[in-house]
Short mmCIF file of C-alpha atoms in Angstrom, two decimals:
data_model
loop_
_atom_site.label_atom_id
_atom_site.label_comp_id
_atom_site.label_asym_id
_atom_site.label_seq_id
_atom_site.Cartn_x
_atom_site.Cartn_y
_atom_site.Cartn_z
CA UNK D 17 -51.13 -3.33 -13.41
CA UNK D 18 -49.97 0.17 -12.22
CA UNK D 19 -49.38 2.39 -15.13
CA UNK D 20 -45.75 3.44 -15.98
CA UNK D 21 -44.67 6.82 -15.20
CA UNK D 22 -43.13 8.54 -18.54
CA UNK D 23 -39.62 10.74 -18.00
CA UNK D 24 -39.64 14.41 -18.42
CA UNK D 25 -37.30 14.25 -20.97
CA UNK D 26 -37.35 17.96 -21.53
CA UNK D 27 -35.74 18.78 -18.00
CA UNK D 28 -32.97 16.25 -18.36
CA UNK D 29 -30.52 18.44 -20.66
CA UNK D 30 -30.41 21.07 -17.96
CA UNK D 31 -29.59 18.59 -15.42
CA UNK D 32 -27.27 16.36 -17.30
CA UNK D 33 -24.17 17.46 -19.73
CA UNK D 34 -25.09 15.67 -23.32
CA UNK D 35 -21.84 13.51 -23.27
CA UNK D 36 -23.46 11.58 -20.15
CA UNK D 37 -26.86 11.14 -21.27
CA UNK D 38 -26.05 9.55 -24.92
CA UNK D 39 -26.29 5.81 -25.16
CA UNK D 40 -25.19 4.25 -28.97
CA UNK D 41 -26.84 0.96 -28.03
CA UNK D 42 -30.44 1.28 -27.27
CA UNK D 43 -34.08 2.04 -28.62
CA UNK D 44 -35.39 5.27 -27.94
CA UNK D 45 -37.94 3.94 -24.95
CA UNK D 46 -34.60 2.93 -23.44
CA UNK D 47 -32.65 6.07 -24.07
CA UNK D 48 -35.29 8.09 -22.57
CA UNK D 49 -35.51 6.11 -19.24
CA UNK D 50 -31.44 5.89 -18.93
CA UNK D 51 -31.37 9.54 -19.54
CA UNK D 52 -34.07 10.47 -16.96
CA UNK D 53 -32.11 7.71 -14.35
CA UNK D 54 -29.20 9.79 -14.59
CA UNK D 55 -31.16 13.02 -14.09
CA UNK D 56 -32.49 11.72 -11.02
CA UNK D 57 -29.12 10.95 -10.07
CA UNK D 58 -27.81 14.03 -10.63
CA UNK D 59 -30.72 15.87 -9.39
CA UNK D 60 -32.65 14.21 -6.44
CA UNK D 61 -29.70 11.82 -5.52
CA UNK D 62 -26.70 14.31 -5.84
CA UNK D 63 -24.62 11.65 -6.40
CA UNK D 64 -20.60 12.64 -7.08
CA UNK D 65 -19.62 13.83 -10.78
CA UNK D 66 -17.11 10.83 -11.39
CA UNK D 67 -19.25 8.56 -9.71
CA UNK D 68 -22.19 9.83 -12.32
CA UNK D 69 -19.87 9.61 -14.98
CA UNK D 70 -18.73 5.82 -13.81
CA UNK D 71 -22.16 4.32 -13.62
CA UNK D 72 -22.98 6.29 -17.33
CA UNK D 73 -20.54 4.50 -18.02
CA UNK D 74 -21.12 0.88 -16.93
CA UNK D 75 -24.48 1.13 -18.21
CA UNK D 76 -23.36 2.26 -21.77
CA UNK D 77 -20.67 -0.59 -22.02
CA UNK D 78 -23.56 -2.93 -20.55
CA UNK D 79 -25.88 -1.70 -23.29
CA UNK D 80 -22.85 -2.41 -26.03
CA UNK D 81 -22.51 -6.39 -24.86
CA UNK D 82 -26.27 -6.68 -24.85
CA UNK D 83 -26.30 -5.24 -28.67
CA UNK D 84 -23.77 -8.09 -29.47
CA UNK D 85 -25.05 -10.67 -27.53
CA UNK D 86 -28.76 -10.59 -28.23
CA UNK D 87 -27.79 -9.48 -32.17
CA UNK D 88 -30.47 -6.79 -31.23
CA UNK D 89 -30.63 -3.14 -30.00
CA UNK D 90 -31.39 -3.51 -26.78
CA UNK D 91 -34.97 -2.51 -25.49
CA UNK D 92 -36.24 -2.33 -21.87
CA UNK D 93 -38.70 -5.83 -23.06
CA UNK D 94 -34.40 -7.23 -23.18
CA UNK D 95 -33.85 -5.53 -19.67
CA UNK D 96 -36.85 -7.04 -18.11
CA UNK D 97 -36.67 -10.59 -19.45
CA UNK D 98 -32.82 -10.79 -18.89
CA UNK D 99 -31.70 -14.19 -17.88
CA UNK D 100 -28.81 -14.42 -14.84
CA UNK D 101 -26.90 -16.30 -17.70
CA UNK D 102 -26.94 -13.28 -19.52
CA UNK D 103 -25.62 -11.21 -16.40
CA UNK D 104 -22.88 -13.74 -16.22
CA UNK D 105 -21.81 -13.27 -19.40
CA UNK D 106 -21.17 -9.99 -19.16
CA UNK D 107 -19.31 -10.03 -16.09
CA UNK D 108 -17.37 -13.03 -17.68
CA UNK D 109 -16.53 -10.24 -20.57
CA UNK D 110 -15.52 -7.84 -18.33
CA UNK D 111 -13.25 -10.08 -16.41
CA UNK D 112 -11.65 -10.54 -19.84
CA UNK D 113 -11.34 -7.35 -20.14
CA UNK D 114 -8.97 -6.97 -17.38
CA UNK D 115 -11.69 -5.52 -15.04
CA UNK D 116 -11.27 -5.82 -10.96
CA UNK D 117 -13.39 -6.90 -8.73
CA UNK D 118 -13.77 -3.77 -6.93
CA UNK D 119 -14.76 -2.38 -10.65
CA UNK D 120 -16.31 -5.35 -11.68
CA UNK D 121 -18.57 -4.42 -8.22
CA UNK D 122 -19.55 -1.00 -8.46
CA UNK D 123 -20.59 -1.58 -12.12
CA UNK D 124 -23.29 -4.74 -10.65
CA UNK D 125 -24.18 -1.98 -8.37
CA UNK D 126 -25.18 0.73 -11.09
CA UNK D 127 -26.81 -1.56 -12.75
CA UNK D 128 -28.95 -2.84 -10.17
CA UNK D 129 -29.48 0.90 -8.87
CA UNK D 130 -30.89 1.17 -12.95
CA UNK D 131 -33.26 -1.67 -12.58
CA UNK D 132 -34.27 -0.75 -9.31
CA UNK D 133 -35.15 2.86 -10.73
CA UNK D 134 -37.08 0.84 -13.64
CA UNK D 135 -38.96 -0.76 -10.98
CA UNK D 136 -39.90 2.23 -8.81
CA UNK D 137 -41.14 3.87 -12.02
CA UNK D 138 -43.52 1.26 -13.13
CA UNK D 139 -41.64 -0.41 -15.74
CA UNK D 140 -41.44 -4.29 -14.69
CA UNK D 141 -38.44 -5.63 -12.82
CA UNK D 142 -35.57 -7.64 -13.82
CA UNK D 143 -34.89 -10.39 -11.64
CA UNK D 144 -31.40 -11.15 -13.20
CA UNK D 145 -29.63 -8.37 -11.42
CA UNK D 146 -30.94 -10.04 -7.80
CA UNK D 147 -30.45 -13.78 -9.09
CA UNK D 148 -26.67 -12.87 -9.39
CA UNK D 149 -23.95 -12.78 -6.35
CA UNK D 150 -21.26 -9.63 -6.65
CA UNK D 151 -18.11 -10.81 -6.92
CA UNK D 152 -16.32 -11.18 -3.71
CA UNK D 153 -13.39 -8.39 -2.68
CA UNK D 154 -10.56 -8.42 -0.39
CA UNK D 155 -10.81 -5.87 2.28
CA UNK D 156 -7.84 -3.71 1.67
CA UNK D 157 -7.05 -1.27 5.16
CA UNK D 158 -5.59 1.86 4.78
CA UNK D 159 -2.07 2.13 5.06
CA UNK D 160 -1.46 5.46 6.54
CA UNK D 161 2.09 6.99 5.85
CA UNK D 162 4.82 8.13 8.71
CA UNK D 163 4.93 11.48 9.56
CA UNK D 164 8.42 12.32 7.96
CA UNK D 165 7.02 10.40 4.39
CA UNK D 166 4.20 12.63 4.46
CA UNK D 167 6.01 15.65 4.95
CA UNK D 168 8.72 14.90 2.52
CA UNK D 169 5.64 14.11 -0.01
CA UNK D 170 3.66 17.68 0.58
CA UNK D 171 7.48 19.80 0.71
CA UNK D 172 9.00 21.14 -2.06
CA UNK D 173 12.32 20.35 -1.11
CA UNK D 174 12.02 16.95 -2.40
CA UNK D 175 11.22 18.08 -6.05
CA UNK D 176 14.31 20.64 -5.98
CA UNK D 177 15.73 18.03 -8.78
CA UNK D 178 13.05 17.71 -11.13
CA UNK D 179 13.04 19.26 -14.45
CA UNK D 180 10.02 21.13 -14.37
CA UNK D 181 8.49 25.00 -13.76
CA UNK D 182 8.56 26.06 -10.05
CA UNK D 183 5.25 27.16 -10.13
CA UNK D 184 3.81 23.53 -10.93
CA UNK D 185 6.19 21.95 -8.49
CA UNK D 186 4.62 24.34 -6.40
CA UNK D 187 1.30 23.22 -7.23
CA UNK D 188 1.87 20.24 -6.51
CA UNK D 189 3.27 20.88 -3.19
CA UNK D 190 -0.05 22.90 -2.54
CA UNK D 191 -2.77 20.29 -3.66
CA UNK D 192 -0.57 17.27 -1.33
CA UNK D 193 -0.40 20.23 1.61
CA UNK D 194 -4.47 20.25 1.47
CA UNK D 195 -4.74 16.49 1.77
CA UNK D 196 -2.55 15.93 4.24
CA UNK D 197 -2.89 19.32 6.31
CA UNK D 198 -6.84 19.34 5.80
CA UNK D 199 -7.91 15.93 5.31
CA UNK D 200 -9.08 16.95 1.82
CA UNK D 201 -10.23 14.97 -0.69
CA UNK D 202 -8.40 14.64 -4.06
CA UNK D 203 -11.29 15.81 -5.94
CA UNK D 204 -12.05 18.14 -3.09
CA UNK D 205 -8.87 20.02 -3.24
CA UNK D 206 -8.77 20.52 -7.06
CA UNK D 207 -12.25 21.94 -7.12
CA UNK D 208 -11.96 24.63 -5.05
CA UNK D 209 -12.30 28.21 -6.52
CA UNK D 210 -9.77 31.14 -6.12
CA UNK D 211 -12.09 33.08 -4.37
CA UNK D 212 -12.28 30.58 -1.75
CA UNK D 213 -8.49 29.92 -1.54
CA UNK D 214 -7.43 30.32 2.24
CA UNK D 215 -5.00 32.93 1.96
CA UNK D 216 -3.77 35.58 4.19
CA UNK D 217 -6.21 35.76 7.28
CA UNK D 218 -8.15 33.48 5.75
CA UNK D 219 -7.55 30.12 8.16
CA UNK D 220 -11.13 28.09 6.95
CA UNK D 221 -12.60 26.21 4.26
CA UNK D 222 -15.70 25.65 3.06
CA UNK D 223 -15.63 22.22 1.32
CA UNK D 224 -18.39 20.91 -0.94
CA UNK D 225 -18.04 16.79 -0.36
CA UNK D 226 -19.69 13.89 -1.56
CA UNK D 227 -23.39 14.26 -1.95
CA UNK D 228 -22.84 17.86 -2.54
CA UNK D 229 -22.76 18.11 1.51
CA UNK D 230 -20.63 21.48 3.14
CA UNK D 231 -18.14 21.26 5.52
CA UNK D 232 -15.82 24.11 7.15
CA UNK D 233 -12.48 22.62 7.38
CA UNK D 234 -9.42 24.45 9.73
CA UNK D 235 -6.22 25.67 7.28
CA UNK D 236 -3.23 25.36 9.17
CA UNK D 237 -0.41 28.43 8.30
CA UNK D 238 1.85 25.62 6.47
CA UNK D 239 -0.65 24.73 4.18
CA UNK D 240 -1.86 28.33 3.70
CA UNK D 241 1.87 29.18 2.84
CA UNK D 242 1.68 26.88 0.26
CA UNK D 243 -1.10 27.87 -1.65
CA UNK D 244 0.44 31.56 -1.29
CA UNK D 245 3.94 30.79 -2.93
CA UNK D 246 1.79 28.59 -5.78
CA UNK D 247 -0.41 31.94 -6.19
CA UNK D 248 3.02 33.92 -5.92
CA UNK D 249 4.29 31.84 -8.66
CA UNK D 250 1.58 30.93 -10.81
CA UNK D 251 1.87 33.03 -14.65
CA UNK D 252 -1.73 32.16 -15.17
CA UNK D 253 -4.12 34.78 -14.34
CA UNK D 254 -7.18 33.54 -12.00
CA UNK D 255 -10.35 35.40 -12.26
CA UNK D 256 -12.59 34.58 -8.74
CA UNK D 257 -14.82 32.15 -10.53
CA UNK D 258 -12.20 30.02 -11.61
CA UNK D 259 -10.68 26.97 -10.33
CA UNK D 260 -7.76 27.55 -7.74
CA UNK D 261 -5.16 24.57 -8.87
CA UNK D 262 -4.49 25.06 -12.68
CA UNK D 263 -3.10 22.67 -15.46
CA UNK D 264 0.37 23.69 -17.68
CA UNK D 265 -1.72 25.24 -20.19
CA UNK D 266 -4.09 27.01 -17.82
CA UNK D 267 -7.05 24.62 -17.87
CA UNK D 268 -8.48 22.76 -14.85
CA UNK D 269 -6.27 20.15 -13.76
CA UNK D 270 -6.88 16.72 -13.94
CA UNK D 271 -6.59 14.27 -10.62
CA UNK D 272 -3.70 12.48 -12.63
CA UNK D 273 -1.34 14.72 -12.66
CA UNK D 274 -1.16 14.72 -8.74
CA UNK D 275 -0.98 10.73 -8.93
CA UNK D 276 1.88 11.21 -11.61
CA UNK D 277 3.62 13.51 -9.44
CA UNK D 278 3.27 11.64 -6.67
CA UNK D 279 4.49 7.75 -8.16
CA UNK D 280 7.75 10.11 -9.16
CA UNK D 281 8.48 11.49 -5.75
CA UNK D 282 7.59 7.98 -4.27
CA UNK D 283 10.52 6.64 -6.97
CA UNK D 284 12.96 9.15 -5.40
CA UNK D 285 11.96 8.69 -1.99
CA UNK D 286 11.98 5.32 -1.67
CA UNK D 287 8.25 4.74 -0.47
CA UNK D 288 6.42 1.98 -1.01
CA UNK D 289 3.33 1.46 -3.57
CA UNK D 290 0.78 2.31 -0.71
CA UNK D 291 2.30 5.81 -0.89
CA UNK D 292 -0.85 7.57 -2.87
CA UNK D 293 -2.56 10.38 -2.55
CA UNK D 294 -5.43 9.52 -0.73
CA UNK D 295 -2.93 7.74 1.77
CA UNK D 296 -1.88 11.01 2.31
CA UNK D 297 -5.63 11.72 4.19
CA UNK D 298 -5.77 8.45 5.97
CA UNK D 299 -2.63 9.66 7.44
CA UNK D 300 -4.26 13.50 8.35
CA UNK D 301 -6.27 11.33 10.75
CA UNK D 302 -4.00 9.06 12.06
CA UNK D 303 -1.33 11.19 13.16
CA UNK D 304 -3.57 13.71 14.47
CA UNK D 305 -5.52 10.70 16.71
CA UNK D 306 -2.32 9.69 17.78
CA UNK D 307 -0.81 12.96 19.33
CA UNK D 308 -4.29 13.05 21.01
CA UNK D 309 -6.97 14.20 18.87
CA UNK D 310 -10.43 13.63 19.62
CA UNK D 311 -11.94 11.10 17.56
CA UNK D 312 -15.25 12.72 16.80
CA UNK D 313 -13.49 16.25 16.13
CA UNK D 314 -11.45 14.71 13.53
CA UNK D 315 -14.60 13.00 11.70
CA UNK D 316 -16.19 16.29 11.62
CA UNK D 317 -13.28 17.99 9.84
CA UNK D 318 -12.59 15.64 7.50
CA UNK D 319 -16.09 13.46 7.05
CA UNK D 320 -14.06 10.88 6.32
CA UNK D 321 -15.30 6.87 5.71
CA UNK D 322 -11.84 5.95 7.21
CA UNK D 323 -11.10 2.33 8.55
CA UNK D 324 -10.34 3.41 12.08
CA UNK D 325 -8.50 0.28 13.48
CA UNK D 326 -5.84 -0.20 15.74
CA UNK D 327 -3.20 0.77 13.93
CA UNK D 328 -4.57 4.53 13.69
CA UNK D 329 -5.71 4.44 17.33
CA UNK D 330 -2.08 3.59 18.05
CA UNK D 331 -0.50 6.49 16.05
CA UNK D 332 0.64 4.10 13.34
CA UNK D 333 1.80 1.68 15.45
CA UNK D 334 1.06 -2.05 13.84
CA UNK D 335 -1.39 -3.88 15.62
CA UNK D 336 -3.22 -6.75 14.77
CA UNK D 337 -6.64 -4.77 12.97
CA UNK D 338 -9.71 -5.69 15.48
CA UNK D 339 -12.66 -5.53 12.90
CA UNK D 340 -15.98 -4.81 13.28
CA UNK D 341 -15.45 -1.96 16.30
CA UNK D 342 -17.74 0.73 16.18
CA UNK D 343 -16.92 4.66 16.51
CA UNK D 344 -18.52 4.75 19.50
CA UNK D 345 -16.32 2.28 20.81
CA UNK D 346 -13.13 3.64 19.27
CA UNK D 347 -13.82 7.02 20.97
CA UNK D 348 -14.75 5.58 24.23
CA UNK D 349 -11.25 3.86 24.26
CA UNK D 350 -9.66 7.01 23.30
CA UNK D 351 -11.54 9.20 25.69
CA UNK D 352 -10.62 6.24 28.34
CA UNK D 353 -14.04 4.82 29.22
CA UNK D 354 -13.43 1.34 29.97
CA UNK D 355 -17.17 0.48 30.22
CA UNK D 356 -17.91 -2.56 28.41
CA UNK D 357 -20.96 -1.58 27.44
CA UNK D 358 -22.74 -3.77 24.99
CA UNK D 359 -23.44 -2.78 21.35
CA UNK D 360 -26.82 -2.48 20.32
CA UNK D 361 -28.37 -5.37 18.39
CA UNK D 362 -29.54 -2.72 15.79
CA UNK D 363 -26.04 -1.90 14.59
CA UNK D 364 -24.98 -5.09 13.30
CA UNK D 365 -24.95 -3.67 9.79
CA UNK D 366 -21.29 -4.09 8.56
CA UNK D 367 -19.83 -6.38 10.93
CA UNK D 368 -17.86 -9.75 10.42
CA UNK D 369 -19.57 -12.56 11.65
CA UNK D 370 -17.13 -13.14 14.76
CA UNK D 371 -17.72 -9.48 15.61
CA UNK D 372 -21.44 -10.08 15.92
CA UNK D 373 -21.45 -13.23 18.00
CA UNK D 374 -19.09 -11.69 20.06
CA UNK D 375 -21.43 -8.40 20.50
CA UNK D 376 -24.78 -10.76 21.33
CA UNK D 377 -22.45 -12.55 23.57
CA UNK D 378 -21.81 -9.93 25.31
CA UNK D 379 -25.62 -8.11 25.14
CA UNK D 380 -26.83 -12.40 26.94
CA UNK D 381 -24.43 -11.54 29.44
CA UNK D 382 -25.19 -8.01 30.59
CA UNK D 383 -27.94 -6.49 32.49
CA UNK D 384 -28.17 -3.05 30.13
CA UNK D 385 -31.89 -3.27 29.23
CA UNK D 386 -31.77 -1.64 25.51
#
């Protein structure tokens, strides 16, 4: 048997902040592997913050049923000799709960990424967490807005009759300009720093993405003007080392506000539910793809994991979605190669099952040697 490796718990508290790494509902063996988990994370992984903070988390509220159900605080001897019964139950709890499937998912998938790092380390595996199916999801496409909705979202002219300081409405009108101007991320836009803000001659971004990766992102002059009359307005004073987009009372602000701000002006506007922020970048890339963009050029700027389909490659147009096309074969359409060249058996990863057939289908029937 291949000896366990112990955590350095002494490096985790300068890795992790203290609120993530504290767990009610376990032993300390326990607390000491969840803590060094998250490290790794954190560390080696460089996972995002909020998704850090949602698998924390899932595994604390997992840790709370297992206290209740097994009348016992659980140990890793209760990970390892979980039964798929016990899995069940507490996804039955959290379906009582009012949980999603899409939630209901990613917290399966913390867990498992937990037992898996239990495993690595030398400390048994639980077979539960592989015995049990994820629950199954809808595919929900992206619903990209119309150019005159998106403007009328990022404007200020639509909040002329709301009751609140210029210099938030302004804000807002900033952080919406980003996502829809610069493909930005929510999270991306509210964490940038005012000594990055591109002001002035300033007409690039450096952007700090998921997995901590860098991109430098064009700022066109409409969006720049907007951050300008938010700094022009803003009472609060913003040292360089401080975050850009500020709260009412001067602290960092939150990613609800925008949504808040956003369900009003979709009230007054008249837009449908689909009208979010994050429709707002689905709809940087489809507009820009359909006044001719190039494909590839766009996924650069924006890095995005964006459902490409039809109805973006059309400008918005609705189309019946054809799922399962590559990139590569969504910029050879736009760049009008009409070679039907066969997709490569190795990228059947992520396809629908019609989608594949149709690809080996058409591999048989060519002479491309790959």
């Amino acid at each position: 048997m291949s000896r366990a490796k112990t955590p350095d718990i002494g490096l985790v508290p300068t890795a992790l902040p203290d609120h993530l790494a504290l767990f009610a509902h376990a032993d300390a063996e326990l607390l000491a592997l969840a803590r060094a988990w998250l490290a790794h994370l954190a560390g080696e992984r460089r996972i995002a913050d909020l998704t850090l903070e949602a698998y924390t988390r899932d595994l604390r509220q997992f840790l709370a049923f297992a206290a209740i159900h097994f009348g016992a605080v659980p140990s890793l001897t209760m990970i390892r000799d979980l039964a798929p019964g016990d899995l069940r139950a507490f996804m039955a709890s959290r379906r009582e709960a009012g949980v999603g499937s899409r939630s209901l998912l990613r917290q399966l998938a913390g867990l498992r990424n937990f037992t898996r790092y239990l495993e690595r380390n030398g400390h048994g595996q639980s077979a539960a967490f592989t015995a049990v199916r994820a629950p199954k999801t809808s595919r929900r496409l992206p619903k990209p807005l119309t150019a005159s909705a998106a403007r009328a979202l990022t404007g200020v002219d639509a909040r002329a009759g709301e009751n609140r300081p210029a210099w938030i409405l302004a804000r807002d009108a900033a952080v919406l300009g980003l996502l829809y101007g610069a493909g930005l991320r929510i999270s991306e836009a509210l964490s940038i720093k005012r000594s990055d803000a591109p002001v002035g001659a300033l007409d690039v971004l450096r952007v700090v993405g998921k997995g901590k990766k860098t991109r430098d992102t064009p700022i066109i002059a409409p969006v720049r003007r907007g951050i300008e009359t938010y700094l022009d307005l803003c009472p609060y004073n913003l040292p360089p080392d401080r975050h850009l987009f500020v709260g009412a009372k001067g602290g960092p602000l939150s990613p609800r506000i925008i949504q808040l701000a956003v369900e009003r002006l979709r009230g007054a506007l008249g837009l449908p539910d689909t009208a979010t922020p994050h429709a707002l970048r689905h709809s940087f890339a489809t507009h820009l793809l359909g006044r001719g963009g190039d494909l590839r050029a766009i996924q650069g700027i924006a890095r995005p994991r964006l459902a490409l389909h039809d109805a973006d490659l059309h400008g918005g147009r609705q189309r019946p979605a054809r799922r399962g096309l590559s990139l590569g074969a969504s910029a050879r359409r736009l760049n009008g190669a009409a070679a039907a060249k066969p997709m490569c058996p190795f990228r059947f990863h992520g396809m629908t099952r019609s989608a594949r057939r149709r690809a080996k289908r058409s591999k048989k029937e060519s002479s491309v040697a790959w």
